[in-house]
Amino acid sequence: MLVECFPLYINSATPQIPLIRIIERRGLLPYFKAVLGRPRKKVENLQYVQDREQLEPTKILFVGDGQGDLDAAMAFGCAFVGVWHETSHFLQRPEDA
């Protein structure tokens, strides 16, 4: 299973319980070690991942589609890959961030 090779987590500002239901309905839950949302902030969720995986922040990659994701990655000290689309809310395109 992919999760055993690459521990994947969802880190969202969406409330956690409804988010888990959405991921479950789409049949995607088996691909993630955990689905993390509010009430915790994104940096707190990154800290949870760090603690659970026993990794340095520099060994974590956060993929996101908004400025809040980039800001959380920068505050936490992990790598970031921005996914830009027309509805993204970046201050500048991710390849320039």
mmCIF file of N, CA, C and O in Angstrom:
data_model
loop_
_atom_site.group_PDB
_atom_site.id
_atom_site.type_symbol
_atom_site.label_atom_id
_atom_site.label_comp_id
_atom_site.label_asym_id
_atom_site.label_seq_id
_atom_site.Cartn_x
_atom_site.Cartn_y
_atom_site.Cartn_z
ATOM 1 N N MET A 1 0.857 -1.186 0.000
ATOM 2 C CA MET A 1 0.000 0.000 0.000
ATOM 3 C C MET A 1 0.898 1.243 0.000
ATOM 4 O O MET A 1 1.924 1.285 0.661
ATOM 5 N N LEU A 2 0.473 2.253 -0.723
ATOM 6 C CA LEU A 2 1.218 3.501 -0.872
ATOM 7 C C LEU A 2 1.541 4.154 0.470
ATOM 8 O O LEU A 2 2.632 4.661 0.679
ATOM 9 N N VAL A 3 0.598 4.119 1.406
ATOM 10 C CA VAL A 3 0.780 4.756 2.713
ATOM 11 C C VAL A 3 1.972 4.164 3.457
ATOM 12 O O VAL A 3 2.650 4.868 4.199
ATOM 13 N N GLU A 4 2.259 2.899 3.255
ATOM 14 C CA GLU A 4 3.383 2.274 3.944
ATOM 15 C C GLU A 4 4.714 2.793 3.403
ATOM 16 O O GLU A 4 5.684 2.884 4.145
ATOM 17 N N CYS A 5 4.768 3.109 2.115
ATOM 18 C CA CYS A 5 6.001 3.637 1.511
ATOM 19 C C CYS A 5 6.149 5.132 1.732
ATOM 20 O O CYS A 5 7.248 5.625 1.975
ATOM 21 N N PHE A 6 5.039 5.836 1.606
ATOM 22 C CA PHE A 6 5.036 7.289 1.727
ATOM 23 C C PHE A 6 3.914 7.682 2.676
ATOM 24 O O PHE A 6 2.748 7.642 2.295
ATOM 25 N N PRO A 7 4.248 8.052 3.896
ATOM 26 C CA PRO A 7 3.187 8.421 4.839
ATOM 27 C C PRO A 7 2.542 9.748 4.419
ATOM 28 O O PRO A 7 3.144 10.807 4.543
ATOM 29 N N LEU A 8 1.334 9.661 3.895
ATOM 30 C CA LEU A 8 0.616 10.829 3.404
ATOM 31 C C LEU A 8 -0.440 11.271 4.402
ATOM 32 O O LEU A 8 -1.148 10.444 4.979
ATOM 33 N N TYR A 9 -0.541 12.577 4.568
ATOM 34 C CA TYR A 9 -1.520 13.187 5.463
ATOM 35 C C TYR A 9 -2.243 14.289 4.706
ATOM 36 O O TYR A 9 -1.662 14.914 3.833
ATOM 37 N N ILE A 10 -3.480 14.531 5.058
ATOM 38 C CA ILE A 10 -4.188 15.711 4.570
ATOM 39 C C ILE A 10 -4.132 16.741 5.678
ATOM 40 O O ILE A 10 -4.403 16.438 6.838
ATOM 41 N N ASN A 11 -3.786 17.974 5.305
ATOM 42 C CA ASN A 11 -3.698 19.088 6.245
ATOM 43 C C ASN A 11 -4.557 20.206 5.684
ATOM 44 O O ASN A 11 -4.210 20.822 4.682
ATOM 45 N N SER A 12 -5.690 20.467 6.324
ATOM 46 C CA SER A 12 -6.672 21.392 5.768
ATOM 47 C C SER A 12 -7.219 22.339 6.824
ATOM 48 O O SER A 12 -7.199 22.037 8.017
ATOM 49 N N ALA A 13 -7.754 23.456 6.350
ATOM 50 C CA ALA A 13 -8.452 24.390 7.231
ATOM 51 C C ALA A 13 -9.927 24.014 7.369
ATOM 52 O O ALA A 13 -10.656 24.634 8.134
ATOM 53 N N THR A 14 -10.355 23.000 6.660
ATOM 54 C CA THR A 14 -11.734 22.495 6.761
ATOM 55 C C THR A 14 -11.892 21.784 8.108
ATOM 56 O O THR A 14 -10.960 21.114 8.560
ATOM 57 N N PRO A 15 -13.032 21.909 8.751
ATOM 58 C CA PRO A 15 -13.240 21.171 10.002
ATOM 59 C C PRO A 15 -12.994 19.678 9.804
ATOM 60 O O PRO A 15 -13.432 19.080 8.816
ATOM 61 N N GLN A 16 -12.287 19.070 10.741
ATOM 62 C CA GLN A 16 -11.779 17.712 10.592
ATOM 63 C C GLN A 16 -12.862 16.649 10.395
ATOM 64 O O GLN A 16 -12.736 15.792 9.511
ATOM 65 N N ILE A 17 -13.909 16.663 11.174
ATOM 66 C CA ILE A 17 -14.931 15.607 11.091
ATOM 67 C C ILE A 17 -15.613 15.603 9.721
ATOM 68 O O ILE A 17 -15.669 14.554 9.062
ATOM 69 N N PRO A 18 -16.120 16.738 9.229
ATOM 70 C CA PRO A 18 -16.710 16.721 7.889
ATOM 71 C C PRO A 18 -15.681 16.374 6.808
ATOM 72 O O PRO A 18 -16.013 15.702 5.829
ATOM 73 N N LEU A 19 -14.452 16.789 6.994
ATOM 74 C CA LEU A 19 -13.402 16.490 6.024
ATOM 75 C C LEU A 19 -13.155 14.984 5.932
ATOM 76 O O LEU A 19 -13.036 14.435 4.832
ATOM 77 N N ILE A 20 -13.107 14.314 7.062
ATOM 78 C CA ILE A 20 -12.928 12.858 7.068
ATOM 79 C C ILE A 20 -14.077 12.191 6.313
ATOM 80 O O ILE A 20 -13.858 11.280 5.506
ATOM 81 N N ARG A 21 -15.293 12.664 6.528
ATOM 82 C CA ARG A 21 -16.459 12.087 5.830
ATOM 83 C C ARG A 21 -16.331 12.272 4.315
ATOM 84 O O ARG A 21 -16.649 11.359 3.543
ATOM 85 N N ILE A 22 -15.891 13.437 3.878
ATOM 86 C CA ILE A 22 -15.722 13.711 2.446
ATOM 87 C C ILE A 22 -14.684 12.772 1.842
ATOM 88 O O ILE A 22 -14.912 12.158 0.801
ATOM 89 N N ILE A 23 -13.544 12.656 2.515
ATOM 90 C CA ILE A 23 -12.460 11.800 2.014
ATOM 91 C C ILE A 23 -12.916 10.342 1.991
ATOM 92 O O ILE A 23 -12.632 9.596 1.039
ATOM 93 N N GLU A 24 -13.661 9.946 3.005
ATOM 94 C CA GLU A 24 -14.162 8.573 3.081
ATOM 95 C C GLU A 24 -15.157 8.293 1.949
ATOM 96 O O GLU A 24 -15.077 7.252 1.283
ATOM 97 N N ARG A 25 -16.099 9.216 1.706
ATOM 98 C CA ARG A 25 -17.089 9.037 0.637
ATOM 99 C C ARG A 25 -16.446 8.926 -0.734
ATOM 100 O O ARG A 25 -16.972 8.262 -1.620
ATOM 101 N N ARG A 26 -15.314 9.569 -0.911
ATOM 102 C CA ARG A 26 -14.615 9.520 -2.197
ATOM 103 C C ARG A 26 -13.718 8.279 -2.319
ATOM 104 O O ARG A 26 -13.048 8.099 -3.327
ATOM 105 N N GLY A 27 -13.693 7.473 -1.271
ATOM 106 C CA GLY A 27 -12.906 6.243 -1.299
ATOM 107 C C GLY A 27 -11.413 6.471 -1.172
ATOM 108 O O GLY A 27 -10.614 5.600 -1.519
ATOM 109 N N LEU A 28 -11.016 7.614 -0.625
ATOM 110 C CA LEU A 28 -9.594 7.970 -0.552
ATOM 111 C C LEU A 28 -8.970 7.754 0.821
ATOM 112 O O LEU A 28 -7.751 7.872 0.958
ATOM 113 N N LEU A 29 -9.759 7.446 1.817
ATOM 114 C CA LEU A 29 -9.244 7.328 3.181
ATOM 115 C C LEU A 29 -8.088 6.334 3.315
ATOM 116 O O LEU A 29 -7.123 6.629 4.034
ATOM 117 N N PRO A 30 -8.094 5.187 2.617
ATOM 118 C CA PRO A 30 -6.987 4.238 2.775
ATOM 119 C C PRO A 30 -5.621 4.783 2.331
ATOM 120 O O PRO A 30 -4.591 4.221 2.686
ATOM 121 N N TYR A 31 -5.608 5.866 1.575
ATOM 122 C CA TYR A 31 -4.350 6.408 1.070
ATOM 123 C C TYR A 31 -3.647 7.328 2.064
ATOM 124 O O TYR A 31 -2.518 7.751 1.813
ATOM 125 N N PHE A 32 -4.303 7.662 3.163
ATOM 126 C CA PHE A 32 -3.754 8.626 4.110
ATOM 127 C C PHE A 32 -3.627 8.042 5.510
ATOM 128 O O PHE A 32 -4.505 7.309 5.965
ATOM 129 N N LYS A 33 -2.532 8.392 6.175
ATOM 130 C CA LYS A 33 -2.344 7.954 7.562
ATOM 131 C C LYS A 33 -3.279 8.700 8.490
ATOM 132 O O LYS A 33 -3.705 8.170 9.510
ATOM 133 N N ALA A 34 -3.587 9.955 8.134
ATOM 134 C CA ALA A 34 -4.525 10.746 8.933
ATOM 135 C C ALA A 34 -5.047 11.898 8.084
ATOM 136 O O ALA A 34 -4.372 12.378 7.176
ATOM 137 N N VAL A 35 -6.249 12.318 8.410
ATOM 138 C CA VAL A 35 -6.871 13.486 7.800
ATOM 139 C C VAL A 35 -6.982 14.524 8.904
ATOM 140 O O VAL A 35 -7.692 14.312 9.894
ATOM 141 N N LEU A 36 -6.255 15.619 8.747
ATOM 142 C CA LEU A 36 -6.136 16.631 9.800
ATOM 143 C C LEU A 36 -6.769 17.941 9.348
ATOM 144 O O LEU A 36 -6.495 18.428 8.258
ATOM 145 N N GLY A 37 -7.593 18.491 10.202
ATOM 146 C CA GLY A 37 -8.250 19.752 9.896
ATOM 147 C C GLY A 37 -8.433 20.576 11.150
ATOM 148 O O GLY A 37 -7.773 20.348 12.167
ATOM 149 N N ARG A 38 -9.356 21.526 11.065
ATOM 150 C CA ARG A 38 -9.652 22.337 12.239
ATOM 151 C C ARG A 38 -10.328 21.477 13.296
ATOM 152 O O ARG A 38 -10.958 20.478 12.948
ATOM 153 N N PRO A 39 -10.154 21.775 14.550
ATOM 154 C CA PRO A 39 -9.805 23.086 15.082
ATOM 155 C C PRO A 39 -8.310 23.404 15.095
ATOM 156 O O PRO A 39 -7.938 24.551 15.337
ATOM 157 N N ARG A 40 -7.451 22.411 14.857
ATOM 158 C CA ARG A 40 -6.017 22.711 14.859
ATOM 159 C C ARG A 40 -5.662 23.546 13.635
ATOM 160 O O ARG A 40 -6.259 23.392 12.574
ATOM 161 N N LYS A 41 -4.653 24.372 13.808
ATOM 162 C CA LYS A 41 -4.136 25.162 12.697
ATOM 163 C C LYS A 41 -3.183 24.303 11.883
ATOM 164 O O LYS A 41 -2.702 23.272 12.345
ATOM 165 N N LYS A 42 -2.891 24.738 10.663
ATOM 166 C CA LYS A 42 -2.042 23.953 9.770
ATOM 167 C C LYS A 42 -0.655 23.699 10.349
ATOM 168 O O LYS A 42 -0.115 22.610 10.198
ATOM 169 N N VAL A 43 -0.079 24.677 11.040
ATOM 170 C CA VAL A 43 1.237 24.471 11.660
ATOM 171 C C VAL A 43 1.139 23.426 12.760
ATOM 172 O O VAL A 43 2.030 22.591 12.910
ATOM 173 N N GLU A 44 0.058 23.433 13.518
ATOM 174 C CA GLU A 44 -0.140 22.412 14.558
ATOM 175 C C GLU A 44 -0.284 21.024 13.933
ATOM 176 O O GLU A 44 0.233 20.035 14.474
ATOM 177 N N ASN A 45 -0.955 20.953 12.793
ATOM 178 C CA ASN A 45 -1.081 19.671 12.097
ATOM 179 C C ASN A 45 0.279 19.192 11.594
ATOM 180 O O ASN A 45 0.582 17.997 11.652
ATOM 181 N N LEU A 46 1.109 20.106 11.110
ATOM 182 C CA LEU A 46 2.464 19.736 10.694
ATOM 183 C C LEU A 46 3.266 19.225 11.887
ATOM 184 O O LEU A 46 4.026 18.259 11.769
ATOM 185 N N GLN A 47 3.087 19.843 13.041
ATOM 186 C CA GLN A 47 3.765 19.384 14.254
ATOM 187 C C GLN A 47 3.309 17.977 14.623
ATOM 188 O O GLN A 47 4.119 17.136 15.017
ATOM 189 N N TYR A 48 2.023 17.708 14.466
ATOM 190 C CA TYR A 48 1.485 16.371 14.725
ATOM 191 C C TYR A 48 2.162 15.346 13.816
ATOM 192 O O TYR A 48 2.572 14.269 14.275
ATOM 193 N N VAL A 49 2.282 15.671 12.531
ATOM 194 C CA VAL A 49 2.932 14.766 11.579
ATOM 195 C C VAL A 49 4.388 14.546 11.977
ATOM 196 O O VAL A 49 4.882 13.419 11.989
ATOM 197 N N GLN A 50 5.073 15.627 12.325
ATOM 198 C CA GLN A 50 6.479 15.515 12.736
ATOM 199 C C GLN A 50 6.612 14.583 13.937
ATOM 200 O O GLN A 50 7.472 13.700 13.947
ATOM 201 N N ASP A 51 5.780 14.769 14.929
ATOM 202 C CA ASP A 51 5.844 13.939 16.133
ATOM 203 C C ASP A 51 5.525 12.479 15.817
ATOM 204 O O ASP A 51 6.213 11.576 16.288
ATOM 205 N N ARG A 52 4.509 12.249 15.015
ATOM 206 C CA ARG A 52 4.082 10.882 14.700
ATOM 207 C C ARG A 52 5.112 10.145 13.847
ATOM 208 O O ARG A 52 5.349 8.956 14.045
ATOM 209 N N GLU A 53 5.736 10.854 12.917
ATOM 210 C CA GLU A 53 6.698 10.222 12.010
ATOM 211 C C GLU A 53 8.135 10.322 12.496
ATOM 212 O O GLU A 53 9.028 9.730 11.898
ATOM 213 N N GLN A 54 8.362 11.096 13.555
ATOM 214 C CA GLN A 54 9.713 11.291 14.084
ATOM 215 C C GLN A 54 10.660 11.811 12.988
ATOM 216 O O GLN A 54 11.719 11.242 12.738
ATOM 217 N N LEU A 55 10.244 12.910 12.367
ATOM 218 C CA LEU A 55 11.007 13.520 11.288
ATOM 219 C C LEU A 55 11.372 14.951 11.633
ATOM 220 O O LEU A 55 10.627 15.637 12.333
ATOM 221 N N GLU A 56 12.492 15.393 11.102
ATOM 222 C CA GLU A 56 12.832 16.808 11.168
ATOM 223 C C GLU A 56 11.923 17.549 10.189
ATOM 224 O O GLU A 56 11.527 16.977 9.157
ATOM 225 N N PRO A 57 11.596 18.812 10.462
ATOM 226 C CA PRO A 57 10.743 19.561 9.536
ATOM 227 C C PRO A 57 11.268 19.557 8.094
ATOM 228 O O PRO A 57 10.481 19.512 7.153
ATOM 229 N N THR A 58 12.581 19.567 7.939
ATOM 230 C CA THR A 58 13.157 19.601 6.596
ATOM 231 C C THR A 58 12.907 18.313 5.812
ATOM 232 O O THR A 58 13.132 18.267 4.604
ATOM 233 N N LYS A 59 12.432 17.268 6.462
ATOM 234 C CA LYS A 59 12.132 15.990 5.802
ATOM 235 C C LYS A 59 10.651 15.859 5.450
ATOM 236 O O LYS A 59 10.213 14.820 4.982
ATOM 237 N N ILE A 60 9.891 16.923 5.690
ATOM 238 C CA ILE A 60 8.452 16.920 5.410
ATOM 239 C C ILE A 60 8.192 17.817 4.207
ATOM 240 O O ILE A 60 8.733 18.918 4.110
ATOM 241 N N LEU A 61 7.344 17.342 3.297
ATOM 242 C CA LEU A 61 6.939 18.111 2.127
ATOM 243 C C LEU A 61 5.456 18.420 2.244
ATOM 244 O O LEU A 61 4.635 17.514 2.393
ATOM 245 N N PHE A 62 5.134 19.694 2.169
ATOM 246 C CA PHE A 62 3.749 20.149 2.232
ATOM 247 C C PHE A 62 3.360 20.612 0.833
ATOM 248 O O PHE A 62 3.983 21.498 0.272
ATOM 249 N N VAL A 63 2.334 19.993 0.275
ATOM 250 C CA VAL A 63 1.811 20.385 -1.031
ATOM 251 C C VAL A 63 0.517 21.141 -0.788
ATOM 252 O O VAL A 63 -0.374 20.644 -0.102
ATOM 253 N N GLY A 64 0.431 22.351 -1.319
ATOM 254 C CA GLY A 64 -0.761 23.152 -1.069
ATOM 255 C C GLY A 64 -1.128 24.032 -2.230
ATOM 256 O O GLY A 64 -0.354 24.218 -3.170
ATOM 257 N N ASP A 65 -2.327 24.613 -2.127
ATOM 258 C CA ASP A 65 -2.819 25.438 -3.222
ATOM 259 C C ASP A 65 -3.212 26.846 -2.786
ATOM 260 O O ASP A 65 -4.009 27.503 -3.439
ATOM 261 N N GLY A 66 -2.632 27.313 -1.687
ATOM 262 C CA GLY A 66 -2.969 28.655 -1.232
ATOM 263 C C GLY A 66 -1.886 29.273 -0.367
ATOM 264 O O GLY A 66 -0.981 28.585 0.119
ATOM 265 N N GLN A 67 -2.001 30.568 -0.186
ATOM 266 C CA GLN A 67 -1.017 31.318 0.591
ATOM 267 C C GLN A 67 -0.938 30.812 2.026
ATOM 268 O O GLN A 67 0.137 30.756 2.612
ATOM 269 N N GLY A 68 -2.071 30.411 2.602
ATOM 270 C CA GLY A 68 -2.059 29.873 3.964
ATOM 271 C C GLY A 68 -1.215 28.620 4.081
ATOM 272 O O GLY A 68 -0.551 28.399 5.103
ATOM 273 N N ASP A 69 -1.212 27.807 3.029
ATOM 274 C CA ASP A 69 -0.387 26.600 3.019
ATOM 275 C C ASP A 69 1.095 26.978 2.979
ATOM 276 O O ASP A 69 1.905 26.437 3.735
ATOM 277 N N LEU A 70 1.432 27.909 2.102
ATOM 278 C CA LEU A 70 2.821 28.379 1.995
ATOM 279 C C LEU A 70 3.272 28.998 3.311
ATOM 280 O O LEU A 70 4.373 28.709 3.799
ATOM 281 N N ASP A 71 2.431 29.837 3.899
ATOM 282 C CA ASP A 71 2.779 30.483 5.167
ATOM 283 C C ASP A 71 3.011 29.452 6.270
ATOM 284 O O ASP A 71 3.958 29.571 7.057
ATOM 285 N N ALA A 72 2.172 28.421 6.335
ATOM 286 C CA ALA A 72 2.333 27.374 7.353
ATOM 287 C C ALA A 72 3.640 26.620 7.146
ATOM 288 O O ALA A 72 4.373 26.356 8.102
ATOM 289 N N ALA A 73 3.943 26.283 5.898
ATOM 290 C CA ALA A 73 5.194 25.571 5.607
ATOM 291 C C ALA A 73 6.404 26.413 5.992
ATOM 292 O O ALA A 73 7.363 25.904 6.580
ATOM 293 N N MET A 74 6.361 27.697 5.678
ATOM 294 C CA MET A 74 7.482 28.576 6.020
ATOM 295 C C MET A 74 7.627 28.716 7.530
ATOM 296 O O MET A 74 8.738 28.667 8.055
ATOM 297 N N ALA A 75 6.530 28.868 8.240
ATOM 298 C CA ALA A 75 6.578 29.000 9.700
ATOM 299 C C ALA A 75 7.096 27.718 10.349
ATOM 300 O O ALA A 75 7.834 27.771 11.336
ATOM 301 N N PHE A 76 6.726 26.589 9.788
ATOM 302 C CA PHE A 76 7.127 25.296 10.346
ATOM 303 C C PHE A 76 8.548 24.911 9.945
ATOM 304 O O PHE A 76 9.243 24.210 10.668
ATOM 305 N N GLY A 77 8.973 25.357 8.777
ATOM 306 C CA GLY A 77 10.322 25.052 8.311
ATOM 307 C C GLY A 77 10.417 23.826 7.428
ATOM 308 O O GLY A 77 11.477 23.210 7.333
ATOM 309 N N CYS A 78 9.314 23.479 6.769
ATOM 310 C CA CYS A 78 9.342 22.322 5.870
ATOM 311 C C CYS A 78 9.330 22.784 4.415
ATOM 312 O O CYS A 78 9.060 23.947 4.121
ATOM 313 N N ALA A 79 9.606 21.847 3.517
ATOM 314 C CA ALA A 79 9.576 22.144 2.091
ATOM 315 C C ALA A 79 8.126 22.347 1.652
ATOM 316 O O ALA A 79 7.191 21.838 2.273
ATOM 317 N N PHE A 80 7.964 23.085 0.559
ATOM 318 C CA PHE A 80 6.626 23.374 0.058
ATOM 319 C C PHE A 80 6.608 23.318 -1.457
ATOM 320 O O PHE A 80 7.519 23.800 -2.119
ATOM 321 N N VAL A 81 5.558 22.707 -1.992
ATOM 322 C CA VAL A 81 5.282 22.729 -3.424
ATOM 323 C C VAL A 81 3.897 23.335 -3.588
ATOM 324 O O VAL A 81 2.923 22.830 -3.029
ATOM 325 N N GLY A 82 3.848 24.421 -4.330
ATOM 326 C CA GLY A 82 2.577 25.093 -4.569
ATOM 327 C C GLY A 82 1.928 24.616 -5.849
ATOM 328 O O GLY A 82 2.587 24.474 -6.869
ATOM 329 N N VAL A 83 0.636 24.356 -5.759
ATOM 330 C CA VAL A 83 -0.152 23.968 -6.926
ATOM 331 C C VAL A 83 -1.025 25.167 -7.265
ATOM 332 O O VAL A 83 -1.930 25.515 -6.505
ATOM 333 N N TRP A 84 -0.730 25.791 -8.389
ATOM 334 C CA TRP A 84 -1.455 26.997 -8.772
ATOM 335 C C TRP A 84 -2.591 26.658 -9.724
ATOM 336 O O TRP A 84 -2.457 25.828 -10.616
ATOM 337 N N HIS A 85 -3.716 27.308 -9.512
ATOM 338 C CA HIS A 85 -4.839 27.254 -10.446
ATOM 339 C C HIS A 85 -5.567 28.586 -10.337
ATOM 340 O O HIS A 85 -5.225 29.423 -9.489
ATOM 341 N N GLU A 86 -6.553 28.778 -11.179
ATOM 342 C CA GLU A 86 -7.225 30.082 -11.257
ATOM 343 C C GLU A 86 -7.842 30.545 -9.943
ATOM 344 O O GLU A 86 -7.976 31.739 -9.702
ATOM 345 N N THR A 87 -8.210 29.613 -9.076
ATOM 346 C CA THR A 87 -8.842 29.995 -7.811
ATOM 347 C C THR A 87 -7.875 29.973 -6.626
ATOM 348 O O THR A 87 -8.304 30.141 -5.492
ATOM 349 N N SER A 88 -6.592 29.758 -6.886
ATOM 350 C CA SER A 88 -5.607 29.792 -5.802
ATOM 351 C C SER A 88 -5.518 31.200 -5.230
ATOM 352 O O SER A 88 -5.763 32.186 -5.928
ATOM 353 N N HIS A 89 -5.144 31.266 -4.000
ATOM 354 C CA HIS A 89 -5.018 32.569 -3.345
ATOM 355 C C HIS A 89 -3.578 32.786 -2.882
ATOM 356 O O HIS A 89 -3.318 32.970 -1.695
ATOM 357 N N PHE A 90 -2.639 32.755 -3.823
ATOM 358 C CA PHE A 90 -1.248 33.061 -3.528
ATOM 359 C C PHE A 90 -0.997 34.542 -3.764
ATOM 360 O O PHE A 90 -1.620 35.142 -4.645
ATOM 361 N N LEU A 91 -0.106 35.121 -2.993
ATOM 362 C CA LEU A 91 0.290 36.508 -3.254
ATOM 363 C C LEU A 91 1.062 36.605 -4.558
ATOM 364 O O LEU A 91 1.038 37.620 -5.237
ATOM 365 N N GLN A 92 1.786 35.537 -4.894
ATOM 366 C CA GLN A 92 2.451 35.420 -6.186
ATOM 367 C C GLN A 92 2.452 33.952 -6.576
ATOM 368 O O GLN A 92 2.278 33.093 -5.727
ATOM 369 N N ARG A 93 2.658 33.656 -7.855
ATOM 370 C CA ARG A 93 2.634 32.256 -8.304
ATOM 371 C C ARG A 93 3.661 31.443 -7.522
ATOM 372 O O ARG A 93 4.742 31.926 -7.223
ATOM 373 N N PRO A 94 3.362 30.207 -7.174
ATOM 374 C CA PRO A 94 4.225 29.388 -6.323
ATOM 375 C C PRO A 94 5.667 29.257 -6.805
ATOM 376 O O PRO A 94 6.576 29.271 -5.993
ATOM 377 N N GLU A 95 5.917 29.158 -8.114
ATOM 378 C CA GLU A 95 7.293 29.004 -8.575
ATOM 379 C C GLU A 95 8.125 30.258 -8.269
ATOM 380 O O GLU A 95 9.327 30.203 -8.247
ATOM 381 N N ASP A 96 7.460 31.357 -7.975
ATOM 382 C CA ASP A 96 8.159 32.589 -7.622
ATOM 383 C C ASP A 96 8.227 32.808 -6.113
ATOM 384 O O ASP A 96 8.878 33.726 -5.657
ATOM 385 N N ALA A 97 7.489 32.000 -5.360
ATOM 386 C CA ALA A 97 7.402 32.195 -3.903
ATOM 387 C C ALA A 97 8.657 31.735 -3.195
ATOM 388 O O ALA A 97 9.426 30.981 -3.672
#
